[in-house]
Coordinates of C-alpha atoms in Angstrom, one line a residue:
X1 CA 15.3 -13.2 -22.5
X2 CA 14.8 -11.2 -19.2
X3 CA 13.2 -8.2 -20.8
X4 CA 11.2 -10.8 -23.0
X5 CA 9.8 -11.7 -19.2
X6 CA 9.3 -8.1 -17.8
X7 CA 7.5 -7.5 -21.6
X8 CA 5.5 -10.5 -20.7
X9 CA 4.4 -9.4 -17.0
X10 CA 3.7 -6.0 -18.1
X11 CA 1.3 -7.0 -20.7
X12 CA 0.1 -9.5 -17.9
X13 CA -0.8 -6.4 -16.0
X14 CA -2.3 -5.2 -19.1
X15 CA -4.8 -7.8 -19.9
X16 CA -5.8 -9.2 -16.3
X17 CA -7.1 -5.5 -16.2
X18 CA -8.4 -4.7 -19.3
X19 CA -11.7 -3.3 -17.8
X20 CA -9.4 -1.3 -15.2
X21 CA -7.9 -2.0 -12.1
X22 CA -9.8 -3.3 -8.9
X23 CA -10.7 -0.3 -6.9
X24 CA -11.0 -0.4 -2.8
X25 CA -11.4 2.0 0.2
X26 CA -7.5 3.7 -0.5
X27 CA -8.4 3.7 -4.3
X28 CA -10.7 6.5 -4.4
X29 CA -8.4 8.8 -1.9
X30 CA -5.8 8.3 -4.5
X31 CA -7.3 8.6 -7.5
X32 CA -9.2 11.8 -6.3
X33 CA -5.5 13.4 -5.3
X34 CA -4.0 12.3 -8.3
X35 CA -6.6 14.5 -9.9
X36 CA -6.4 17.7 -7.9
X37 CA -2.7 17.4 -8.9
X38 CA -3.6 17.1 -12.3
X39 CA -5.5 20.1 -12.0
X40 CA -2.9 22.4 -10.1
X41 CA -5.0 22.3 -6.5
X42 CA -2.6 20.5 -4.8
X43 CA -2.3 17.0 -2.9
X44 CA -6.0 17.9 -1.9
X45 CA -9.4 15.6 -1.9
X46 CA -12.7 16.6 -2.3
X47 CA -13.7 14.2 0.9
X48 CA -12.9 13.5 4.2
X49 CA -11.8 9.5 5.0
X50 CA -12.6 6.9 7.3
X51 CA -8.9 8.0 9.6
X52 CA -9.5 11.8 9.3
X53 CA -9.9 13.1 12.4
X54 CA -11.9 16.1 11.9
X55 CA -14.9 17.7 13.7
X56 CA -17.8 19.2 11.7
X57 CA -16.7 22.2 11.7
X58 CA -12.7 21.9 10.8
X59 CA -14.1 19.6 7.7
X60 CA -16.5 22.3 6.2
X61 CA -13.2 24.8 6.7
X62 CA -11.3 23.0 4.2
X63 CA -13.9 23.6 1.6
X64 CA -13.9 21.0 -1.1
X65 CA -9.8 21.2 -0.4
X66 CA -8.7 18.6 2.0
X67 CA -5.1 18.3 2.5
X68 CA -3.7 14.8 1.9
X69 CA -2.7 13.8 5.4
X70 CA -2.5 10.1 6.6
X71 CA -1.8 8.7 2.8
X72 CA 1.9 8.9 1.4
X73 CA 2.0 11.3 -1.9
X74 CA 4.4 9.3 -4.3
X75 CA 1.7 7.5 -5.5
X76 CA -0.7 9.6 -7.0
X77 CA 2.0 12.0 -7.2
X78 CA 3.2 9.0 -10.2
X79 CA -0.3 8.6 -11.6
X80 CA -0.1 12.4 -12.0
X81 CA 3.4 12.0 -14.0
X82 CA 1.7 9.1 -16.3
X83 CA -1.4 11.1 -16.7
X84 CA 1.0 12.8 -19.6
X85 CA 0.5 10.4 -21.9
X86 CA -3.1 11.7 -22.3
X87 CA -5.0 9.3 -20.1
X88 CA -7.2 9.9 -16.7
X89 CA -6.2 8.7 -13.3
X90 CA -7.4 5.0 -13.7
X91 CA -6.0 4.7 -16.8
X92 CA -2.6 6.4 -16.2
X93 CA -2.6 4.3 -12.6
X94 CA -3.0 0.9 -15.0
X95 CA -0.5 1.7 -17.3
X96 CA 1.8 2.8 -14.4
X97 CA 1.4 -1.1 -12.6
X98 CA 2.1 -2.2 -15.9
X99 CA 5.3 -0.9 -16.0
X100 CA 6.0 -1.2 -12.6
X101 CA 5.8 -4.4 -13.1
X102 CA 7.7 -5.4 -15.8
X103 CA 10.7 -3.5 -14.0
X104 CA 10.0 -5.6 -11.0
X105 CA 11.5 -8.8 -13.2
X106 CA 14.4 -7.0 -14.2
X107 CA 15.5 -5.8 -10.5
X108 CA 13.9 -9.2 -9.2
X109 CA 16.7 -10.9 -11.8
X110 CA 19.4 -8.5 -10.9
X111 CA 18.7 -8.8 -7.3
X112 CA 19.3 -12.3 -7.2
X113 CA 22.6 -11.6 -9.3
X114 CA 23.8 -9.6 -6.9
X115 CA 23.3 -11.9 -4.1
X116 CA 24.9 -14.9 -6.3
X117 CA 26.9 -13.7 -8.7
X118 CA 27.4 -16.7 -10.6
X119 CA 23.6 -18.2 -10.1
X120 CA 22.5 -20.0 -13.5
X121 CA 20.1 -18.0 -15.9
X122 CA 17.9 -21.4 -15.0
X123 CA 17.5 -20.8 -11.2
X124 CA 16.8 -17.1 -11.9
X125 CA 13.9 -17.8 -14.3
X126 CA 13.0 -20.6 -11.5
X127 CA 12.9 -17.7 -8.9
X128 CA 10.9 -15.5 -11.8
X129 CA 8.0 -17.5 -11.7
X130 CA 7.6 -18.4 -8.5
X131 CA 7.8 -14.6 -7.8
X132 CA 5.2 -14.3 -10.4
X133 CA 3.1 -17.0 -10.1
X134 CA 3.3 -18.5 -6.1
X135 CA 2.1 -21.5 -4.8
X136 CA -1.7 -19.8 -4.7
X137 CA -1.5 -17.7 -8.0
X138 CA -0.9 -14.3 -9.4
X139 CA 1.8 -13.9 -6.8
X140 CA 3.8 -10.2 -8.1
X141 CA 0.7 -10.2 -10.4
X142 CA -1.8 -9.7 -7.7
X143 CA -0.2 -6.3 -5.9
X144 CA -0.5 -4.7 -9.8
X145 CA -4.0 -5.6 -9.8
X146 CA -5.7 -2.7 -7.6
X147 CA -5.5 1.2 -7.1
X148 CA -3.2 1.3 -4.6
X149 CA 0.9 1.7 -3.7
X150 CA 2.4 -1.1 -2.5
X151 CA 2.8 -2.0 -6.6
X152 CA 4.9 1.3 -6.5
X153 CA 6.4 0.5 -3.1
X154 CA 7.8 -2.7 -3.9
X155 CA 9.2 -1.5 -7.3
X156 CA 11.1 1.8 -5.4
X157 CA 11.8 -0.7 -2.1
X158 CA 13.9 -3.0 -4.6
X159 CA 15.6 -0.1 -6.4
X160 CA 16.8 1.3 -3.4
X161 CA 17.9 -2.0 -2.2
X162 CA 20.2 -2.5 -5.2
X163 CA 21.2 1.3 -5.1
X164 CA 22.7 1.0 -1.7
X165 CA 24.7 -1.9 -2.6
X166 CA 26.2 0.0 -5.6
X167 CA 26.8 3.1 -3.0
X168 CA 28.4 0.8 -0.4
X169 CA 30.9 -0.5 -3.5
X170 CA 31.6 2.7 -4.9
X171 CA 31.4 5.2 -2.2
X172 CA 30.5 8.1 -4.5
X173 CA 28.3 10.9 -3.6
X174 CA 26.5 10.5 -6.8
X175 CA 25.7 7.0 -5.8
X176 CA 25.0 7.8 -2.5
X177 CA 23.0 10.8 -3.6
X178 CA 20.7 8.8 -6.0
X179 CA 20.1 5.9 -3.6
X180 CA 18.8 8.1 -0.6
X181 CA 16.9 9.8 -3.0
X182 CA 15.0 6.7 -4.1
X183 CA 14.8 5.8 -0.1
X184 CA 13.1 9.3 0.1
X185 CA 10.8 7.8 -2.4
X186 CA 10.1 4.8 -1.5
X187 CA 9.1 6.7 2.1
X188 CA 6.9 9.3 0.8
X189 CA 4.9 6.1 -1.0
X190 CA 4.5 4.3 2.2
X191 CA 4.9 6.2 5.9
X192 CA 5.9 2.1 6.8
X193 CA 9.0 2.8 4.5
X194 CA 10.7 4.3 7.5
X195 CA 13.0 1.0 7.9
X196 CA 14.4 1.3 4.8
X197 CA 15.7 4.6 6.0
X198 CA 17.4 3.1 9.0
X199 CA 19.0 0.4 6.5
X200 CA 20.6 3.4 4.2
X201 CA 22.2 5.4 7.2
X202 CA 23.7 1.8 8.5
X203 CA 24.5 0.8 5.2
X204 CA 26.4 4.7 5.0
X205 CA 28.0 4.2 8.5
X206 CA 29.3 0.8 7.5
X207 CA 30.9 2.0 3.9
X208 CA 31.7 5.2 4.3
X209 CA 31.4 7.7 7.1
X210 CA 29.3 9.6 9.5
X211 CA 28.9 12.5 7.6
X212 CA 27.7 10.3 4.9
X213 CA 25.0 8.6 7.0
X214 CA 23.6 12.0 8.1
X215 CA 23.2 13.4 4.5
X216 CA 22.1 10.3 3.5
X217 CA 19.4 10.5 6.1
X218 CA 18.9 14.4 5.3
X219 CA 18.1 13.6 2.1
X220 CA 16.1 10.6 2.2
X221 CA 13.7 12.0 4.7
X222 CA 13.5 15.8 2.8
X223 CA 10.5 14.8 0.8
X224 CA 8.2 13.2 3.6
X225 CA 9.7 16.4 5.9
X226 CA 8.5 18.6 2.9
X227 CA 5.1 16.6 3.0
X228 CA 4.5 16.6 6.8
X229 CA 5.3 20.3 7.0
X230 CA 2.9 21.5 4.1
X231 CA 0.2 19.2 5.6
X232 CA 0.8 20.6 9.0
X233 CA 0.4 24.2 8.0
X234 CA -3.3 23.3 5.5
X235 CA -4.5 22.0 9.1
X236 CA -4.2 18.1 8.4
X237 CA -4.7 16.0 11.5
X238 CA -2.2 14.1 12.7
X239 CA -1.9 10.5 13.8
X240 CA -1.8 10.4 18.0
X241 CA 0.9 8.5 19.7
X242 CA -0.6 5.6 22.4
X243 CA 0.2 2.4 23.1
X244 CA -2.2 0.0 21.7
X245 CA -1.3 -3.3 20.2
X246 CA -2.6 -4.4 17.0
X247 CA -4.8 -7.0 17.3
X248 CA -4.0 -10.9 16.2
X249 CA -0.8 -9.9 14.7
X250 CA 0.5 -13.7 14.6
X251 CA -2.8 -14.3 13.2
X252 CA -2.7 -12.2 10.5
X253 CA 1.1 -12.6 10.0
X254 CA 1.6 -16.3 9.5
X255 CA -1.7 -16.0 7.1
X256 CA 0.4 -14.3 4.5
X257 CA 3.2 -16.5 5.0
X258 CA 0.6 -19.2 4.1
X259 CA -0.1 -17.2 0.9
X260 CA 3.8 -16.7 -0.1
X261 CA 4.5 -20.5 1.1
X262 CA 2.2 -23.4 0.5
X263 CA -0.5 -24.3 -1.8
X264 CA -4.2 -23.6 -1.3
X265 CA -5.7 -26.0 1.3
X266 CA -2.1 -27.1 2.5
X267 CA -1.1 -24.3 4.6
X268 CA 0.6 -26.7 7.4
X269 CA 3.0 -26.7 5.1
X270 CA 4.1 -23.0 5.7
X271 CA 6.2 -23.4 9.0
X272 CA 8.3 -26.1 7.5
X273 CA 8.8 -24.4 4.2
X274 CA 9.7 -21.2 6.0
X275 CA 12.1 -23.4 8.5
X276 CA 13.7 -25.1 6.1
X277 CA 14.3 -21.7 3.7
X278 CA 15.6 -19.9 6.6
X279 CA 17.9 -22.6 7.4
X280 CA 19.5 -22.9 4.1
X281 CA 20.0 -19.1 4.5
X282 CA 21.5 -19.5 8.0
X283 CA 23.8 -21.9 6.9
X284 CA 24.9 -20.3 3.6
X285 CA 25.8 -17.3 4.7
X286 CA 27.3 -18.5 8.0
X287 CA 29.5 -21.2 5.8
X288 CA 30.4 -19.4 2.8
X289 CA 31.3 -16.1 1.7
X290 CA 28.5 -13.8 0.5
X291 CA 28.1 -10.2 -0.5
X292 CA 27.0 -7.5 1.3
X293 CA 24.0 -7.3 -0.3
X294 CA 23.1 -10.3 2.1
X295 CA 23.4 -8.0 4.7
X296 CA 20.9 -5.1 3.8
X297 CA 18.2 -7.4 2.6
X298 CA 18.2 -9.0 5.9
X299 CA 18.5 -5.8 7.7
X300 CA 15.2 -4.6 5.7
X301 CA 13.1 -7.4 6.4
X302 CA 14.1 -7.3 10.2
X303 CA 13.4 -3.7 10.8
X304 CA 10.8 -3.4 8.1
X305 CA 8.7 -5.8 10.5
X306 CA 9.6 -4.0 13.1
X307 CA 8.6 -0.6 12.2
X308 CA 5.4 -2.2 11.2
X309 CA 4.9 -3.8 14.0
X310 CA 5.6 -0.2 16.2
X311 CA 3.9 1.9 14.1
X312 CA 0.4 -0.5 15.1
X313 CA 1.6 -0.1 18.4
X314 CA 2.2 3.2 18.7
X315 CA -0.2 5.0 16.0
X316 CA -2.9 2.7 14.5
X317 CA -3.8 -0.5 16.5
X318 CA -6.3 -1.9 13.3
X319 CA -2.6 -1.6 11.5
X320 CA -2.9 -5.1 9.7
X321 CA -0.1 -7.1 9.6
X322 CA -0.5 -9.0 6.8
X323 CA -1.4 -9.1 3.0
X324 CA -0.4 -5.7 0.8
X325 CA 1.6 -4.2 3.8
X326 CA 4.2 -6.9 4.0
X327 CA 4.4 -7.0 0.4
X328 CA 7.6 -5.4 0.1
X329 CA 9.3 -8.1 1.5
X330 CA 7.8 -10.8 -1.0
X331 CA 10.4 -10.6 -3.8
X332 CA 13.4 -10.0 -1.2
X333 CA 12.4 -13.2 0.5
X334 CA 12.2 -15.4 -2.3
X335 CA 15.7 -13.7 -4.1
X336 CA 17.3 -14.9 -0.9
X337 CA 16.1 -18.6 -1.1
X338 CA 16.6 -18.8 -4.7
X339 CA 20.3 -17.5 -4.5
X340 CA 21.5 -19.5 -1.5
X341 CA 19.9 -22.6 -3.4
X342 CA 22.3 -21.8 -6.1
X343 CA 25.2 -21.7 -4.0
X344 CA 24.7 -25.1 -2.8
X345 CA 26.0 -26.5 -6.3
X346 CA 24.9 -30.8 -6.0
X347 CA 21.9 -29.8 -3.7
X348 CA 20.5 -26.8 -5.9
X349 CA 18.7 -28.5 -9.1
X350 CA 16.7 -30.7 -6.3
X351 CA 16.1 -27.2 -4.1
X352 CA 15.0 -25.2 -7.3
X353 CA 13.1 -28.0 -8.5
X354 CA 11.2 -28.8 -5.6
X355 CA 10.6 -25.2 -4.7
X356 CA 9.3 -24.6 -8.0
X357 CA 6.9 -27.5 -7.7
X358 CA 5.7 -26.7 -4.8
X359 CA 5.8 -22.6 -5.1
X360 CA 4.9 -22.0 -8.2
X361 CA 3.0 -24.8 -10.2
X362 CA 0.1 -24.9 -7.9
X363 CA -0.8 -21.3 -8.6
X364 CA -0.9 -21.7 -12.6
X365 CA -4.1 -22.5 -12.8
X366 CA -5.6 -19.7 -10.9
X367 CA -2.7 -17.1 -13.1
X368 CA -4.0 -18.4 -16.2
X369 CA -7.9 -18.1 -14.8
X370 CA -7.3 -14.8 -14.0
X371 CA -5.5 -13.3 -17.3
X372 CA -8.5 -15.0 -19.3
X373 CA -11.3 -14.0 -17.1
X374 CA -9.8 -10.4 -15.6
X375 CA -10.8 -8.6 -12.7
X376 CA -14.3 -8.2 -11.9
X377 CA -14.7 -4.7 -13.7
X378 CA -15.4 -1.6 -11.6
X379 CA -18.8 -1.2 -10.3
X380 CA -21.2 0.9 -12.4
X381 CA -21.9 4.3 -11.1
X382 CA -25.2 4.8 -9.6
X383 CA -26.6 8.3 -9.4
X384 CA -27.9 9.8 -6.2
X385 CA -31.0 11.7 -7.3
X386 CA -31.5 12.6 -3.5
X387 CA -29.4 15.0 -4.1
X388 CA -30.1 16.4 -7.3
X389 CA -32.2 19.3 -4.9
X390 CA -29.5 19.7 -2.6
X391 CA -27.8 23.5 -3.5
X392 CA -24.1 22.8 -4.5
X393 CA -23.1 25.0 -1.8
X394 CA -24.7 23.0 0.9
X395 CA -22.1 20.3 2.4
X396 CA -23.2 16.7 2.6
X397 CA -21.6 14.6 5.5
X398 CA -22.5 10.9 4.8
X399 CA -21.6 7.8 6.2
X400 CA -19.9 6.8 2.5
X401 CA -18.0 10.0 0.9
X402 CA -16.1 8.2 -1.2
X403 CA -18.8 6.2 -2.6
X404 CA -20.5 9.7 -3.1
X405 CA -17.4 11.0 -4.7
X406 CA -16.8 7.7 -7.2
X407 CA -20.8 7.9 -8.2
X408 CA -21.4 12.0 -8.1
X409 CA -17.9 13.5 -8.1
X410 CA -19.3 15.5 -5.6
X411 CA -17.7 16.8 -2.4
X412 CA -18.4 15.5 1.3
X413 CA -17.7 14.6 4.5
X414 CA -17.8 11.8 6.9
X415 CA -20.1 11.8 9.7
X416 CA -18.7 11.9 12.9
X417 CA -16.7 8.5 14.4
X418 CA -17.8 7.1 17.6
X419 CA -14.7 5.0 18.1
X420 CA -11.2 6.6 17.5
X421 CA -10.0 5.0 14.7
X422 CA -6.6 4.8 15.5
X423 CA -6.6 3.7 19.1
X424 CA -9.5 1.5 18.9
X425 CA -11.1 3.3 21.8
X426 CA -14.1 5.4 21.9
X427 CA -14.5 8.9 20.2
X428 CA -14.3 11.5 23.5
X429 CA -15.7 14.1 21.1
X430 CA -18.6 11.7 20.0
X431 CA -21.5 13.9 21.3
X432 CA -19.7 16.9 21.0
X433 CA -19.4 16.3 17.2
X434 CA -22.7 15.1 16.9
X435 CA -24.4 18.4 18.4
X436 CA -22.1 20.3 16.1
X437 CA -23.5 18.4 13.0
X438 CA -26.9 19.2 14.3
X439 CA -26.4 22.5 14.5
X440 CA -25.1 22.8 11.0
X441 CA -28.1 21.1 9.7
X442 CA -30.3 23.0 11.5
X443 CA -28.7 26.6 9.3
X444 CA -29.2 24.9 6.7
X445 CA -25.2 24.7 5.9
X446 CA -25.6 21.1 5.6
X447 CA -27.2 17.6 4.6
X448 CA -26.9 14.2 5.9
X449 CA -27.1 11.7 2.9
X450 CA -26.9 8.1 4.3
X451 CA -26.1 5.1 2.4
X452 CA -27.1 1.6 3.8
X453 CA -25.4 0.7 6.8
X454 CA -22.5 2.0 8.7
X455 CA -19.3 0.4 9.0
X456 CA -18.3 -0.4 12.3
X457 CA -17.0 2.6 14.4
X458 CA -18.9 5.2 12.2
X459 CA -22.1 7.2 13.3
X460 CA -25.5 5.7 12.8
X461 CA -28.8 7.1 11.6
X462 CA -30.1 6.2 15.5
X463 CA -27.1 7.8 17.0
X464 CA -27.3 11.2 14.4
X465 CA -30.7 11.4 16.0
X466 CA -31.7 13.6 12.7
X467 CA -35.2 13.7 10.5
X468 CA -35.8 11.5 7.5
X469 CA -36.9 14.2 4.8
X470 CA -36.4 11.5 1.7
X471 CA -35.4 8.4 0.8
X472 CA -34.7 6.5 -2.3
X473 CA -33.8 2.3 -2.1
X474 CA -30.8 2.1 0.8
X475 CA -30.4 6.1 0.9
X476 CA -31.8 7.9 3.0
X477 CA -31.8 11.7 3.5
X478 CA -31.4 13.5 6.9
X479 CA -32.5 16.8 8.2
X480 CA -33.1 18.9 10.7
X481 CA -35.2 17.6 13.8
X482 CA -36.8 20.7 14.9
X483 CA -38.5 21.3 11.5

């Protein structure tokens, strides 16, 4: 019956996205490494992004071969694997959610298992679809639904989970060997995986002994190490350490809680629920005797949040708080209110029941809306005939490279940031980079192609202080001043 389910939410995936997965900002950076894999270049992108850090003159350096840097590589590193089957990167990156999640039931299911043993196949299939479904809609189904990694994260987050808690029974190096590795994983999909690694080595120390907890770390953290080192040497920028608090984060924070834990237009009911959830846990695990597994789920969401929360403090301050990035924790929370309902035997068909009336029912109607409807289909490419005269070996900064690259395929770079992207604070190297762009434009080693506005914290038209020489609709094309 389970893998009927996982079946079920694979095909799900399948048909909510028949005309492809929803693409965003990250989508593009992803997609485009996923191909330069593919092709034997490398974790490498044609582009420079919106956090790059580069000055005019260290983008053009890289060629139309910039190193990976502030994105993890599991995940198109994955697409790359799927891309066997015969299909491109948006293609192999939909059949990949698809199967992602289908395997998110079955170690959903098993999850709950191992937290209650004994827990009905009833209350399982209860906690199924309000995993599935939620209170708002396309709960698990809505992570699968766009080009990006927390659909990966979440699957590799719950493996390692389980894997620990087989390790900590068995006290094998093979188990402990294949748990760390999917920690490493799980870490080299999302940098905000680093918790997990502080779980594993506590879940090590506690079962077994310090030399286990330091290969378990060794291991876990090989593959980011191997990452960070290779994007060090191709002359990647790195994120600066500061101390700047992201903004709103209670904001931001109980808003997703809202979305996990009450029905649209009812979202005073979120504290409650969440009070009334976490007492339930209190009190079962304080009262009655539980598995470890109890343990390391807590421990995950604790310092999961908390190396969230410090990485906005220390490295990005616009470091959102909210939505996909907490996403992780979505299944772990609801497998722990599902099983301690079932260990309160009289109370648990009212607390399943009542959960799944208010958790899951309410969000059917938007689930079914959106398997029969499907995600608005990718945007149709629109060809840039300003640059149809610009030489190929001529760089082009613009204020939208990866809109270039998704309609052109072609290479470029971002024009210089006035704010730093990561501290919130202004660009110190603002003019600097500005009169260095200039200066290549005036050689003739490069074009401005603007496209519409700006987002906020990237360089203007006004401030570029260039020439129009053409424009077509919303682009516009810049040259030198002095011609």
């Amino acid at each position: 019956m389970l893998c009927a389910v996982a079946v079920i939410m694979a095909v799900g995936v399948l048909v909510a996205t028949r005309d492809g997965l929803v693409r965003g900002t990250d989508s593009e950076v992803y997609l485009a490494a996923s191909d330069s894999v593919w092709e034997g270049e490398g974790l490498v992108v044609p582009f420079t992004t919106f956090t790059d850090r580069y000055s005019p003159d260290e983008a053009i350096a890289f060629g139309a071969d910039v190193p990976l840097s502030q994105f993890g590589p599991g995940y198109p590193l994955a697409i790359s694997a799927v891309r066997v089957s015969g299909l491109d990167a948006p293609g192999a990156a939909r059949l990949l959610h698809a199967l992602l999640a289908g395997l998110d039931i079955w170690l959903f299911a098993l999850l709950v298992r191992r937290l209650t043993p004994n827990a009905p196949a009833w209350i399982v299939g209860a906690g199924v679809a309000i995993l599935v479904v939620g209170p708002r809609g396309a709960n698990l189904l809505f992570h699968h639904l766009f080009v990006a990694s927390e659909a990966l994260f979440v699957t590799l987050t719950l493996a390692a989970l389980l894997l620990l808690d087989s390790a900590m029974k068995s006290d094998t190096t093979r188990d402990w060997t294949l748990a760390s590795l999917v920690v490493g994983a799980a870490l080299a999909t999302r940098f905000a995986g680093a918790g997990l690694i502080v779980v594993a080595v506590g879940a090590a120390l506690a079962a077994s002994r310090w030399q286990r907890a330091v290969s378990v770390a060794a291991i876990a953290l090989l593959p980011t190490a191997i990452f960070a080192v290779w994007s060090a040497a191709a002359g990647a920028g790195d994120r600066p350490i500061g101390w700047h608090p992201p903004d709103r984060f209670g904001h931001f924070f109980y808003e997703t809680m809202a979305e996990w834990f009450s029905p649209r237009g009812r979202s005073w009911l979120t504290l409650p629920v969440l009070a009334a959830g976490l007492a339930l846990v209190v009190i079962v695990v304080s009262t009655r005797r539980v598995p470890r597994v109890w343990g390391l789920c807590g421990a995950f969401i604790g310092f999961y949040l908390l190396g969230v929360l410090a990485a906005g403090v220390l490295f990005d301050h616009s470091l959102p708080v909210a939505g996909r990035l907490l996403s992780p924790l979505q299944p772990i929370a609801i497998a722990m209110l599902v099983a301690a309902a079932a260990r309160v035997e009289r109370l648990a068909p009212f607390l399943v029941v009542g959960a799944v009336a208010l958790l899951a029912l309410p969000g059917l109607r938007y689930t079914a809306r959106l398997e029969t409807e499907g995600v608005p289909r990718p945007p149709e490419r629109r060809p840039i005939t300003l640059l149809d005269s610009v030489d190929p070996s001529t760089v082009i900064f613009t204020n939208d490279p990866l809109g270039v690259y998704y309609d052109t395929r072609r290479s470029s770079r971002l024009v210089p940031r006035s704010d730093d992207v990561f501290t919130g604070g202004r660009n110190p190297d603002f003019d600097r980079d500005l009169a260095a762009l200039t200066t290549l434009v005036c050689r003739g080693a490069a074009v401005v192609l603007m496209r519409g506005d700006s987002v906020l914290g990237v360089a203007t038209e006004a401030d570029l202080g260039l020439r129009r020489v053409d424009a077509a609709g919303t682009d516009v094309l810049l040259g030198c001043p002095a011609d």
